[in-house]
Amino acid sequence: MPTVVVMDVSLSMTRPVSVEGSEEYQRKHLAVHGLTMLFEHMATNYKLEFTALVVFSSLWELMVPFTRDYNTLQEALSNMDDYDKTCLESALLGVCNVVQQEWGAAIPCQVVLVTDGCLGIGRGSLRHSLATCNQRNESSRFPLPFPFPSKLYIMCMANLEELQSSDSLDCLERLIDLNNGEGQIFTIDGPLCLKNVQSMFGKLIDLAYTPFHAVLKCGHLTSDVQVFPRPEPFIIDEEIDPIPKAINTDLEIVGFIDIADISSPPVLSRHLVLPIALNKEGDEVGPGITDETEDENSANQIAGKIPNFCVLLHGSLKVEGMVAIVQLGPEWHGMLYSQADSKKKSNLMMSLFEPGPEPLPWLGKMAQLGPISDAKENPYGEDDNKSPFPLQPKNKRSYAQNVTVWIKPSGLQTDVQKILRNARKLPEKTQTFYKELNRLRKAALAFGFLDLLKGVADMLERECTLLPDTAHPDAAFQLTHAAQQLKAASNGTSDYAAYDHNIAPLQTDFSSSSTERI
């Protein structure tokens, strides 16, 4: 995920620090030393990370837009000027603008704020901003929480005792709370010196910038890989005591499936899977990414001559048009697939499904999927012209049924008229009459519209009295029977008012004799 480094260049950062030796250091120099260490680590282990550099005092400035060129970022650190007072709210507004212009509001971003813990003075200080943040309208709201998923890491060029002597630590902790608790405050342990600053930035690296290495397995074939960006632990909301679930470092492929069958499933996140090349002595060379230096190019050329299962898998999935189902943990799966960036370049990607035994309903339970050879006959057909998916659900979905809807009076009037038309054509329309009658009865019971049942019963009794002399005798019996059943259901207390109860045609001598003739 992208990173924005926000550097405090206010006058308070120029305060001198007593460091052993003749050279005089400022807090700004300590911050530059720590950021240089961070950039060097990212240049080696996080080459795909996009990073931007923002400086601020009372105003903010984008020094370096999002880039993967860490030499440019390190050069910018040495060209920073000193400005006036601290205004953290201005810096946070700058971060919002920079990230939203480049990435929008959906991409997670990490914000590294480097400051000395001074909150500023007067209007624009952090104390003033926090005191008035609840009294603002939407157009001038405080920039936290960020409008995009984020983690805020505050690197203080001060030790804990110095921050606790004022209310600086409480105000900085309030910033983390306003960002939905996503982030952490780092302080220097002990006196202010280069060694302790390195230790503080080392903790940040261990927490947020440690590459995720795993072993990709398929039977006896294995490959060391790096998953980028680092997969975040997933918390299941439905659990009583939510526990973050992290993916295993052993990623085992459990099967393969056609792209058409898996379609475009919902996923939690997507990641690049990069092979880690090992030389003959077993030392790590690094991910298979092209570099500009001659030494790294030669190392990659050597690594390119060593067979690698990750490369074989990528090529196979691309040619066969399939995806690999990979086990991430207990009842947690994902998929590996080839995604093309352009006509000539493609990457091996891994998408994470939601944890659970049935993440994709149309595939059924993952544990019940098996090889084609276990089936009595090929589920894809002799000519590969059919598919066993999607699986039909056992329970009929509510949205797949014909639901009775009475949004307008005309809908109800149409259903009642349909029953009356069939009533006048009894006994020929007996089955259709009872089908429509039961549909209306169930809808009325579901809506609690019991007066409708009584009203329709009265209509059927009236139709019975209006039958002509030439009408079939069975018609009067069926109408009277239906009216009695509806009246019994309209009371809401008898067994006839049960939702699952259906009104069956009355068996009469006339109906049995007509059945015998048929």
Short mmCIF file of C-alpha atoms in Angstrom, two decimals:
data_model
loop_
_atom_site.label_atom_id
_atom_site.label_comp_id
_atom_site.label_asym_id
_atom_site.label_seq_id
_atom_site.Cartn_x
_atom_site.Cartn_y
_atom_site.Cartn_z
CA MET A 1 0.00 0.00 0.00
CA PRO A 2 1.26 3.56 -0.68
CA THR A 3 3.12 5.52 1.98
CA VAL A 4 3.09 9.26 2.69
CA VAL A 5 5.98 10.55 4.80
CA VAL A 6 5.02 13.85 6.49
CA MET A 7 8.06 15.75 7.78
CA ASP A 8 7.85 18.59 10.31
CA VAL A 9 10.14 21.49 9.19
CA SER A 10 9.00 24.07 11.78
CA LEU A 11 11.47 26.04 13.90
CA SER A 12 11.08 23.69 16.87
CA MET A 13 12.75 20.94 14.82
CA THR A 14 15.95 23.03 14.70
CA ARG A 15 16.48 22.77 18.46
CA PRO A 16 20.00 21.47 19.17
CA VAL A 17 20.59 18.01 20.60
CA SER A 18 23.59 17.17 22.76
CA VAL A 19 25.25 14.28 20.96
CA GLU A 20 28.68 12.86 21.75
CA GLY A 21 31.29 14.27 19.40
CA SER A 22 32.16 17.67 18.01
CA GLU A 23 29.39 17.87 15.39
CA GLU A 24 26.25 19.74 16.44
CA TYR A 25 22.95 17.98 15.70
CA GLN A 26 19.41 19.26 15.50
CA ARG A 27 16.22 17.24 15.93
CA LYS A 28 15.71 17.67 12.20
CA HIS A 29 19.04 15.88 11.59
CA LEU A 30 17.90 12.96 13.76
CA ALA A 31 14.66 12.75 11.78
CA VAL A 32 16.55 12.80 8.46
CA HIS A 33 18.82 10.02 9.73
CA GLY A 34 15.83 7.87 10.68
CA LEU A 35 14.02 8.48 7.38
CA THR A 36 17.18 7.69 5.42
CA MET A 37 17.31 4.35 7.23
CA LEU A 38 13.62 3.73 6.35
CA PHE A 39 14.11 4.62 2.67
CA GLU A 40 17.18 2.38 2.39
CA HIS A 41 15.21 -0.53 3.85
CA MET A 42 12.31 0.06 1.45
CA ALA A 43 14.68 0.37 -1.53
CA THR A 44 16.01 -3.10 -0.70
CA ASN A 45 12.94 -4.96 0.57
CA TYR A 46 9.92 -2.91 -0.55
CA LYS A 47 10.84 -1.88 -4.09
CA LEU A 48 7.23 -1.86 -5.28
CA GLU A 49 6.06 0.56 -2.58
CA PHE A 50 5.00 4.01 -3.82
CA THR A 51 6.15 6.72 -1.41
CA ALA A 52 5.56 10.48 -1.31
CA LEU A 53 7.26 13.14 0.84
CA VAL A 54 5.29 16.08 2.31
CA VAL A 55 6.84 18.81 4.49
CA PHE A 56 4.87 21.20 6.69
CA SER A 57 5.01 24.03 9.18
CA SER A 58 2.09 26.48 9.12
CA LEU A 59 1.58 25.42 5.46
CA TRP A 60 2.32 22.16 3.64
CA GLU A 61 4.23 21.35 0.47
CA LEU A 62 4.54 18.19 -1.64
CA MET A 63 8.31 17.78 -1.99
CA VAL A 64 8.26 14.46 -3.88
CA PRO A 65 5.10 12.98 -5.47
CA PHE A 66 4.47 9.23 -5.27
CA THR A 67 7.52 7.43 -6.63
CA ARG A 68 9.55 4.22 -6.38
CA ASP A 69 12.82 6.15 -6.82
CA TYR A 70 14.20 6.22 -3.28
CA ASN A 71 17.31 8.13 -4.37
CA THR A 72 15.03 11.08 -5.20
CA LEU A 73 13.42 10.83 -1.76
CA GLN A 74 16.80 10.78 0.01
CA GLU A 75 18.04 13.77 -1.99
CA ALA A 76 14.90 15.70 -1.02
CA LEU A 77 15.66 15.11 2.68
CA SER A 78 18.90 17.04 2.35
CA ASN A 79 17.22 19.99 0.57
CA MET A 80 14.60 20.84 3.16
CA ASP A 81 14.46 24.42 4.50
CA ASP A 82 13.32 25.60 7.92
CA TYR A 83 10.03 27.47 8.21
CA ASP A 84 7.73 28.89 10.91
CA LYS A 85 5.34 27.42 13.51
CA THR A 86 3.80 23.95 13.62
CA CYS A 87 0.29 23.39 12.24
CA LEU A 88 -0.52 19.67 12.22
CA GLU A 89 -4.05 20.13 10.88
CA SER A 90 -2.62 21.76 7.74
CA ALA A 91 -0.32 18.76 7.24
CA LEU A 92 -3.17 16.26 7.63
CA LEU A 93 -5.28 18.20 5.10
CA GLY A 94 -2.32 18.02 2.71
CA VAL A 95 -2.15 14.24 3.13
CA CYS A 96 -5.88 13.97 2.28
CA ASN A 97 -5.40 15.98 -0.91
CA VAL A 98 -2.27 14.15 -2.04
CA VAL A 99 -3.67 10.65 -1.50
CA GLN A 100 -7.12 11.30 -2.95
CA GLN A 101 -5.73 12.94 -6.09
CA GLU A 102 -3.42 9.97 -6.77
CA TRP A 103 -5.29 6.94 -5.38
CA GLY A 104 -8.87 7.95 -4.61
CA ALA A 105 -10.69 6.92 -1.44
CA ALA A 106 -10.54 3.12 -1.69
CA ILE A 107 -6.80 2.30 -1.61
CA PRO A 108 -5.33 1.75 1.89
CA CYS A 109 -2.45 4.09 2.69
CA GLN A 110 0.15 4.37 5.46
CA VAL A 111 0.99 7.81 6.84
CA VAL A 112 4.32 8.31 8.67
CA LEU A 113 4.25 11.61 10.57
CA VAL A 114 7.70 12.75 11.80
CA THR A 115 7.57 15.55 14.39
CA ASP A 116 9.15 16.63 17.67
CA GLY A 117 5.91 16.63 19.67
CA CYS A 118 5.50 20.43 19.73
CA LEU A 119 1.84 21.20 19.08
CA GLY A 120 2.18 24.79 17.87
CA ILE A 121 0.85 27.98 19.44
CA GLY A 122 -2.36 29.96 19.14
CA ARG A 123 -4.87 29.49 16.35
CA GLY A 124 -3.87 26.52 14.18
CA SER A 125 -2.15 24.63 16.98
CA LEU A 126 -3.17 21.02 17.59
CA ARG A 127 -4.70 21.98 20.96
CA HIS A 128 -6.93 24.55 19.25
CA SER A 129 -7.84 22.14 16.43
CA LEU A 130 -8.84 19.33 18.81
CA ALA A 131 -10.81 21.72 21.04
CA THR A 132 -12.90 22.95 18.08
CA CYS A 133 -13.17 19.78 15.94
CA ASN A 134 -16.69 18.96 17.25
CA GLN A 135 -17.99 22.47 16.60
CA ARG A 136 -17.37 22.54 12.83
CA ASN A 137 -19.63 22.01 9.86
CA GLU A 138 -19.01 19.45 7.12
CA SER A 139 -17.11 21.86 4.86
CA SER A 140 -14.47 22.63 7.52
CA ARG A 141 -14.32 19.25 9.30
CA PHE A 142 -11.13 18.02 10.94
CA PRO A 143 -9.22 15.81 8.45
CA LEU A 144 -9.27 12.76 10.75
CA PRO A 145 -10.42 10.11 10.23
CA PHE A 146 -8.92 10.11 6.75
CA PRO A 147 -11.46 9.56 3.96
CA PHE A 148 -9.49 6.49 2.86
CA PRO A 149 -8.39 3.33 4.76
CA SER A 150 -5.23 4.28 6.59
CA LYS A 151 -2.78 3.73 9.42
CA LEU A 152 -1.14 6.73 11.08
CA TYR A 153 2.33 6.22 12.56
CA ILE A 154 3.66 9.19 14.59
CA MET A 155 7.46 9.25 14.97
CA CYS A 156 8.37 11.64 17.82
CA MET A 157 11.87 13.15 17.94
CA ALA A 158 11.51 13.24 21.72
CA ASN A 159 11.55 10.75 24.56
CA LEU A 160 8.53 9.74 26.62
CA GLU A 161 9.49 11.86 29.65
CA GLU A 162 9.66 15.02 27.55
CA LEU A 163 6.22 14.39 26.01
CA GLN A 164 4.62 13.54 29.37
CA SER A 165 5.85 16.78 30.92
CA SER A 166 3.23 18.55 28.79
CA ASP A 167 -0.06 17.45 27.24
CA SER A 168 1.63 16.65 23.91
CA LEU A 169 1.33 12.88 24.29
CA ASP A 170 -2.40 13.08 25.10
CA CYS A 171 -3.05 15.21 22.01
CA LEU A 172 -1.06 12.86 19.76
CA GLU A 173 -2.93 9.86 21.19
CA ARG A 174 -6.16 11.71 20.39
CA LEU A 175 -5.08 11.80 16.73
CA ILE A 176 -4.77 8.00 16.70
CA ASP A 177 -8.20 7.70 18.34
CA LEU A 178 -9.75 10.01 15.74
CA ASN A 179 -8.28 7.77 13.01
CA ASN A 180 -10.45 4.91 14.36
CA GLY A 181 -7.54 3.64 16.47
CA GLU A 182 -5.55 2.72 13.35
CA GLY A 183 -1.93 3.61 14.05
CA GLN A 184 0.70 3.95 16.77
CA ILE A 185 2.97 6.51 18.45
CA PHE A 186 6.73 5.83 18.57
CA THR A 187 9.05 7.68 20.97
CA ILE A 188 12.81 7.58 21.48
CA ASP A 189 13.91 5.29 24.31
CA GLY A 190 16.52 7.09 26.42
CA PRO A 191 18.55 10.15 25.39
CA LEU A 192 18.24 11.67 21.92
CA CYS A 193 21.01 10.15 19.81
CA LEU A 194 21.47 8.50 16.41
CA LYS A 195 21.49 4.99 17.86
CA ASN A 196 18.17 5.41 19.67
CA VAL A 197 16.58 7.01 16.58
CA GLN A 198 17.67 3.97 14.53
CA SER A 199 16.08 1.72 17.16
CA MET A 200 12.78 3.65 16.97
CA PHE A 201 12.60 3.48 13.17
CA GLY A 202 13.57 -0.20 13.38
CA LYS A 203 10.39 -0.81 15.40
CA LEU A 204 8.34 0.89 12.67
CA ILE A 205 10.00 -1.27 10.01
CA ASP A 206 9.29 -4.44 11.98
CA LEU A 207 5.65 -3.44 12.40
CA ALA A 208 4.73 -2.10 8.96
CA TYR A 209 7.49 -2.71 6.41
CA THR A 210 8.66 -6.27 6.95
CA PRO A 211 8.21 -8.22 3.69
CA PHE A 212 5.90 -11.23 3.86
CA HIS A 213 7.80 -14.33 2.79
CA ALA A 214 6.02 -17.65 2.28
CA VAL A 215 6.53 -21.07 0.73
CA LEU A 216 4.24 -21.97 -2.16
CA LYS A 217 3.59 -25.71 -2.31
CA CYS A 218 1.92 -28.04 -4.80
CA GLY A 219 2.58 -31.69 -4.03
CA HIS A 220 6.36 -32.14 -4.02
CA LEU A 221 7.00 -28.83 -5.81
CA THR A 222 7.84 -25.79 -3.70
CA SER A 223 8.96 -22.21 -4.25
CA ASP A 224 9.95 -19.39 -1.89
CA VAL A 225 7.82 -16.33 -2.66
CA GLN A 226 7.19 -12.82 -1.44
CA VAL A 227 3.57 -11.66 -1.18
CA PHE A 228 3.19 -7.93 -1.83
CA PRO A 229 1.64 -5.93 -0.33
CA ARG A 230 1.82 -7.67 3.02
CA PRO A 231 -1.56 -9.38 3.76
CA GLU A 232 -3.31 -7.79 6.72
CA PRO A 233 -4.96 -9.94 9.44
CA PHE A 234 -8.71 -10.34 8.89
CA ILE A 235 -11.18 -9.93 11.77
CA ILE A 236 -14.50 -11.79 11.52
CA ASP A 237 -17.24 -9.46 12.79
CA GLU A 238 -19.74 -12.23 13.55
CA GLU A 239 -17.59 -13.82 16.26
CA ILE A 240 -18.39 -13.05 19.90
CA ASP A 241 -14.71 -12.49 20.70
CA PRO A 242 -13.16 -11.42 17.37
CA ILE A 243 -9.64 -12.76 16.83
CA PRO A 244 -7.53 -11.51 13.89
CA LYS A 245 -6.86 -14.31 11.40
CA ALA A 246 -3.51 -14.20 9.62
CA ILE A 247 -2.62 -16.29 6.58
CA ASN A 248 -0.10 -19.11 6.91
CA THR A 249 3.45 -18.83 5.63
CA ASP A 250 2.89 -22.22 3.94
CA LEU A 251 0.58 -21.65 0.98
CA GLU A 252 -0.58 -25.04 -0.28
CA ILE A 253 -2.33 -25.44 -3.62
CA VAL A 254 -5.26 -27.83 -3.18
CA GLY A 255 -6.64 -27.86 -6.72
CA PHE A 256 -7.24 -26.14 -10.03
CA ILE A 257 -10.45 -24.87 -11.61
CA ASP A 258 -11.47 -23.18 -14.87
CA ILE A 259 -11.60 -19.37 -14.89
CA ALA A 260 -15.16 -19.54 -16.28
CA ASP A 261 -16.31 -21.59 -13.27
CA ILE A 262 -14.85 -19.28 -10.65
CA SER A 263 -15.97 -16.21 -12.64
CA SER A 264 -15.23 -12.90 -10.86
CA PRO A 265 -15.60 -13.69 -7.16
CA PRO A 266 -15.71 -11.21 -4.25
CA VAL A 267 -12.29 -10.94 -2.57
CA LEU A 268 -10.83 -9.23 0.50
CA SER A 269 -7.58 -8.12 -1.16
CA ARG A 270 -5.26 -8.81 -4.10
CA HIS A 271 -1.51 -9.34 -3.92
CA LEU A 272 1.47 -9.89 -6.20
CA VAL A 273 3.28 -13.21 -5.76
CA LEU A 274 6.97 -12.76 -6.54
CA PRO A 275 9.50 -15.63 -6.64
CA ILE A 276 12.49 -15.25 -4.31
CA ALA A 277 15.63 -16.47 -6.05
CA LEU A 278 18.25 -18.40 -4.05
CA ASN A 279 21.85 -18.80 -5.13
CA LYS A 280 23.76 -22.08 -4.90
CA GLU A 281 24.82 -21.40 -1.30
CA GLY A 282 21.16 -20.93 -0.32
CA ASP A 283 21.45 -17.19 0.30
CA GLU A 284 18.55 -15.02 -0.67
CA VAL A 285 19.09 -12.94 -3.81
CA GLY A 286 15.74 -11.14 -3.71
CA PRO A 287 12.45 -11.00 -5.57
CA GLY A 288 12.56 -11.41 -9.31
CA ILE A 289 12.21 -7.72 -10.18
CA THR A 290 14.30 -5.91 -12.78
CA ASP A 291 16.83 -3.44 -11.33
CA GLU A 292 19.12 -0.83 -12.85
CA THR A 293 22.44 -1.51 -11.13
CA GLU A 294 24.89 -3.89 -12.76
CA ASP A 295 25.38 -6.05 -9.65
CA GLU A 296 21.66 -6.63 -9.23
CA ASN A 297 21.25 -7.30 -12.93
CA SER A 298 23.92 -9.98 -12.83
CA ALA A 299 22.30 -11.52 -9.74
CA ASN A 300 18.95 -11.62 -11.51
CA GLN A 301 20.55 -13.19 -14.59
CA ILE A 302 21.98 -15.96 -12.43
CA ALA A 303 18.60 -16.44 -10.71
CA GLY A 304 16.87 -16.57 -14.11
CA LYS A 305 18.81 -19.71 -15.04
CA ILE A 306 17.62 -21.64 -11.97
CA PRO A 307 14.32 -23.56 -12.45
CA ASN A 308 11.53 -22.10 -10.33
CA PHE A 309 8.11 -23.62 -9.59
CA CYS A 310 6.51 -20.17 -9.29
CA VAL A 311 7.44 -19.37 -12.89
CA LEU A 312 6.16 -22.79 -14.06
CA LEU A 313 2.84 -22.26 -12.26
CA HIS A 314 2.38 -18.77 -13.68
CA GLY A 315 2.97 -19.95 -17.24
CA SER A 316 0.70 -22.97 -16.84
CA LEU A 317 -2.23 -20.97 -15.45
CA LYS A 318 -1.84 -18.41 -18.22
CA VAL A 319 -1.80 -20.99 -21.03
CA GLU A 320 -4.54 -23.28 -19.64
CA GLY A 321 -6.92 -20.50 -18.60
CA MET A 322 -7.27 -21.83 -15.06
CA VAL A 323 -6.82 -20.64 -11.48
CA ALA A 324 -5.24 -22.47 -8.55
CA ILE A 325 -7.15 -22.74 -5.27
CA VAL A 326 -4.71 -22.18 -2.40
CA GLN A 327 -5.18 -22.98 1.30
CA LEU A 328 -4.42 -19.89 3.43
CA GLY A 329 -5.40 -21.38 6.80
CA PRO A 330 -8.12 -23.46 8.48
CA GLU A 331 -11.31 -22.92 6.41
CA TRP A 332 -9.67 -20.06 4.53
CA HIS A 333 -8.88 -20.14 0.82
CA GLY A 334 -7.70 -17.89 -1.96
CA MET A 335 -6.88 -18.19 -5.64
CA LEU A 336 -3.74 -17.80 -7.73
CA TYR A 337 -4.12 -16.56 -11.30
CA SER A 338 -2.30 -14.76 -14.09
CA GLN A 339 -3.20 -11.11 -14.64
CA ALA A 340 -1.91 -9.21 -17.66
CA ASP A 341 -0.68 -5.62 -17.29
CA SER A 342 -0.16 -5.31 -21.02
CA LYS A 343 0.12 -7.52 -24.08
CA LYS A 344 3.65 -8.59 -23.18
CA LYS A 345 3.68 -8.45 -19.37
CA SER A 346 1.67 -10.44 -16.86
CA ASN A 347 1.99 -11.17 -13.15
CA LEU A 348 1.09 -14.01 -10.80
CA MET A 349 -1.59 -12.66 -8.47
CA MET A 350 -3.24 -14.02 -5.33
CA SER A 351 -6.71 -12.97 -4.18
CA LEU A 352 -7.99 -13.76 -0.68
CA PHE A 353 -11.56 -15.01 -0.19
CA GLU A 354 -13.50 -14.40 3.00
CA PRO A 355 -12.77 -17.03 5.66
CA GLY A 356 -15.34 -19.79 5.88
CA PRO A 357 -16.17 -23.25 4.50
CA GLU A 358 -18.23 -21.83 1.59
CA PRO A 359 -16.74 -18.50 0.42
CA LEU A 360 -18.22 -18.85 -3.10
CA PRO A 361 -21.80 -20.21 -2.95
CA TRP A 362 -21.83 -21.38 -6.58
CA LEU A 363 -18.90 -23.73 -5.91
CA GLY A 364 -20.37 -25.24 -2.75
CA LYS A 365 -18.18 -26.21 0.19
CA MET A 366 -14.47 -26.14 -0.59
CA ALA A 367 -13.87 -29.35 1.37
CA GLN A 368 -16.29 -31.24 -0.90
CA LEU A 369 -14.57 -30.31 -4.17
CA GLY A 370 -12.55 -33.16 -5.70
CA PRO A 371 -10.73 -34.25 -8.83
CA ILE A 372 -12.62 -35.12 -12.03
CA SER A 373 -11.26 -38.67 -11.82
CA ASP A 374 -13.39 -39.32 -8.72
CA ALA A 375 -16.63 -38.70 -10.66
CA LYS A 376 -18.49 -41.56 -12.37
CA GLU A 377 -18.59 -39.53 -15.57
CA ASN A 378 -16.79 -36.38 -16.67
CA PRO A 379 -18.84 -33.47 -15.23
CA TYR A 380 -17.55 -31.27 -18.06
CA GLY A 381 -18.80 -33.64 -20.76
CA GLU A 382 -16.94 -35.56 -23.43
CA ASP A 383 -16.34 -32.44 -25.54
CA ASP A 384 -15.82 -30.09 -22.58
CA ASN A 385 -19.12 -28.40 -23.49
CA LYS A 386 -20.77 -28.16 -20.07
CA SER A 387 -19.93 -27.35 -16.45
CA PRO A 388 -21.02 -28.72 -13.06
CA PHE A 389 -21.17 -25.16 -11.74
CA PRO A 390 -22.99 -23.19 -10.50
CA LEU A 391 -24.43 -25.57 -7.92
CA GLN A 392 -28.18 -25.18 -7.46
CA PRO A 393 -29.05 -24.24 -3.86
CA LYS A 394 -31.20 -26.67 -1.87
CA ASN A 395 -33.44 -23.91 -0.57
CA LYS A 396 -35.15 -21.77 -3.16
CA ARG A 397 -34.03 -18.18 -2.79
CA SER A 398 -36.69 -15.58 -2.03
CA TYR A 399 -35.63 -13.47 -5.00
CA ALA A 400 -36.04 -16.50 -7.32
CA GLN A 401 -39.74 -16.95 -6.51
CA ASN A 402 -42.81 -15.21 -7.87
CA VAL A 403 -43.67 -12.96 -4.95
CA THR A 404 -47.12 -11.37 -4.65
CA VAL A 405 -46.72 -7.59 -4.50
CA TRP A 406 -49.56 -5.13 -3.84
CA ILE A 407 -47.84 -1.78 -4.07
CA LYS A 408 -50.78 -0.21 -5.92
CA PRO A 409 -54.54 -0.92 -5.54
CA SER A 410 -54.63 -2.09 -9.17
CA GLY A 411 -52.40 -5.08 -8.30
CA LEU A 412 -54.78 -6.32 -5.62
CA GLN A 413 -57.80 -5.67 -7.85
CA THR A 414 -56.24 -7.74 -10.65
CA ASP A 415 -55.63 -10.72 -8.36
CA VAL A 416 -59.21 -10.66 -7.01
CA GLN A 417 -60.70 -10.36 -10.52
CA LYS A 418 -58.61 -13.34 -11.66
CA ILE A 419 -60.18 -15.47 -8.89
CA LEU A 420 -63.70 -14.33 -9.83
CA ARG A 421 -63.17 -15.07 -13.54
CA ASN A 422 -62.06 -18.61 -12.72
CA ALA A 423 -64.98 -19.00 -10.29
CA ARG A 424 -67.46 -18.35 -13.12
CA LYS A 425 -65.85 -21.12 -15.21
CA LEU A 426 -66.05 -23.87 -12.58
CA PRO A 427 -65.66 -26.83 -12.65
CA GLU A 428 -63.44 -26.62 -15.80
CA LYS A 429 -61.06 -24.14 -14.05
CA THR A 430 -61.06 -25.85 -10.65
CA GLN A 431 -57.26 -26.31 -10.44
CA THR A 432 -56.50 -22.74 -11.60
CA PHE A 433 -59.19 -21.36 -9.26
CA TYR A 434 -57.66 -22.99 -6.17
CA LYS A 435 -54.11 -22.11 -7.25
CA GLU A 436 -54.93 -18.40 -7.46
CA LEU A 437 -57.04 -18.57 -4.29
CA ASN A 438 -54.18 -20.12 -2.27
CA ARG A 439 -51.71 -17.54 -3.64
CA LEU A 440 -53.93 -14.67 -2.50
CA ARG A 441 -54.62 -16.39 0.85
CA LYS A 442 -50.89 -16.80 1.64
CA ALA A 443 -50.11 -13.21 0.70
CA ALA A 444 -52.96 -11.91 2.87
CA LEU A 445 -51.78 -13.97 5.85
CA ALA A 446 -48.17 -12.81 5.33
CA PHE A 447 -49.26 -9.16 5.29
CA GLY A 448 -51.76 -9.63 8.14
CA PHE A 449 -54.53 -8.55 5.73
CA LEU A 450 -57.24 -10.76 7.30
CA ASP A 451 -60.11 -8.47 6.23
CA LEU A 452 -59.25 -9.28 2.62
CA LEU A 453 -59.99 -12.97 3.24
CA LYS A 454 -63.40 -12.17 4.67
CA GLY A 455 -64.13 -9.81 1.77
CA VAL A 456 -63.18 -12.39 -0.88
CA ALA A 457 -65.30 -15.01 0.97
CA ASP A 458 -68.32 -12.70 0.75
CA MET A 459 -67.68 -12.22 -2.96
CA LEU A 460 -67.57 -15.99 -3.54
CA GLU A 461 -70.87 -16.44 -1.65
CA ARG A 462 -72.43 -13.72 -3.80
CA GLU A 463 -71.12 -15.42 -6.97
CA CYS A 464 -72.75 -18.62 -5.73
CA THR A 465 -76.16 -16.91 -5.52
CA LEU A 466 -75.74 -15.43 -9.01
CA LEU A 467 -75.00 -18.77 -10.72
CA PRO A 468 -77.39 -19.38 -13.67
CA ASP A 469 -79.71 -22.38 -13.78
CA THR A 470 -77.50 -23.96 -16.45
CA ALA A 471 -74.43 -23.93 -14.17
CA HIS A 472 -72.83 -27.21 -13.18
CA PRO A 473 -73.92 -28.33 -9.69
CA ASP A 474 -70.29 -28.76 -8.62
CA ALA A 475 -69.64 -25.02 -9.03
CA ALA A 476 -71.95 -24.10 -6.13
CA PHE A 477 -70.34 -26.70 -3.85
CA GLN A 478 -66.79 -25.49 -4.66
CA LEU A 479 -67.66 -21.80 -4.16
CA THR A 480 -69.36 -22.47 -0.82
CA HIS A 481 -66.43 -24.64 0.32
CA ALA A 482 -63.85 -21.98 -0.64
CA ALA A 483 -65.82 -19.23 1.10
CA GLN A 484 -66.04 -21.25 4.33
CA GLN A 485 -62.30 -21.96 4.30
CA LEU A 486 -61.45 -18.27 3.82
CA LYS A 487 -63.77 -17.22 6.64
CA ALA A 488 -62.16 -19.77 8.94
CA ALA A 489 -58.71 -18.39 8.03
CA SER A 490 -59.83 -14.78 8.54
CA ASN A 491 -60.35 -15.46 12.27
CA GLY A 492 -56.59 -15.98 12.62
CA THR A 493 -56.98 -18.57 15.38
CA SER A 494 -57.98 -21.87 13.77
CA ASP A 495 -55.77 -24.41 12.01
CA TYR A 496 -57.11 -23.06 8.72
CA ALA A 497 -55.16 -19.84 9.37
CA ALA A 498 -51.78 -21.64 9.18
CA TYR A 499 -49.57 -20.18 6.46
CA ASP A 500 -48.55 -23.57 5.03
CA HIS A 501 -52.16 -24.82 4.91
CA ASN A 502 -53.59 -25.02 1.37
CA ILE A 503 -57.29 -25.06 0.47
CA ALA A 504 -57.91 -28.28 -1.48
CA PRO A 505 -60.82 -28.79 -3.90
CA LEU A 506 -63.94 -30.31 -2.32
CA GLN A 507 -64.46 -33.93 -3.37
CA THR A 508 -68.10 -34.34 -4.48
CA ASP A 509 -70.05 -36.98 -6.35
CA PHE A 510 -70.10 -34.66 -9.31
CA SER A 511 -66.34 -34.16 -9.32
CA SER A 512 -65.63 -37.92 -8.89
CA SER A 513 -68.03 -38.86 -11.69
CA SER A 514 -66.50 -36.29 -14.00
CA THR A 515 -63.06 -37.69 -13.14
CA GLU A 516 -64.23 -41.23 -14.01
CA ARG A 517 -65.56 -40.04 -17.38
CA ILE A 518 -62.21 -38.46 -18.13
#
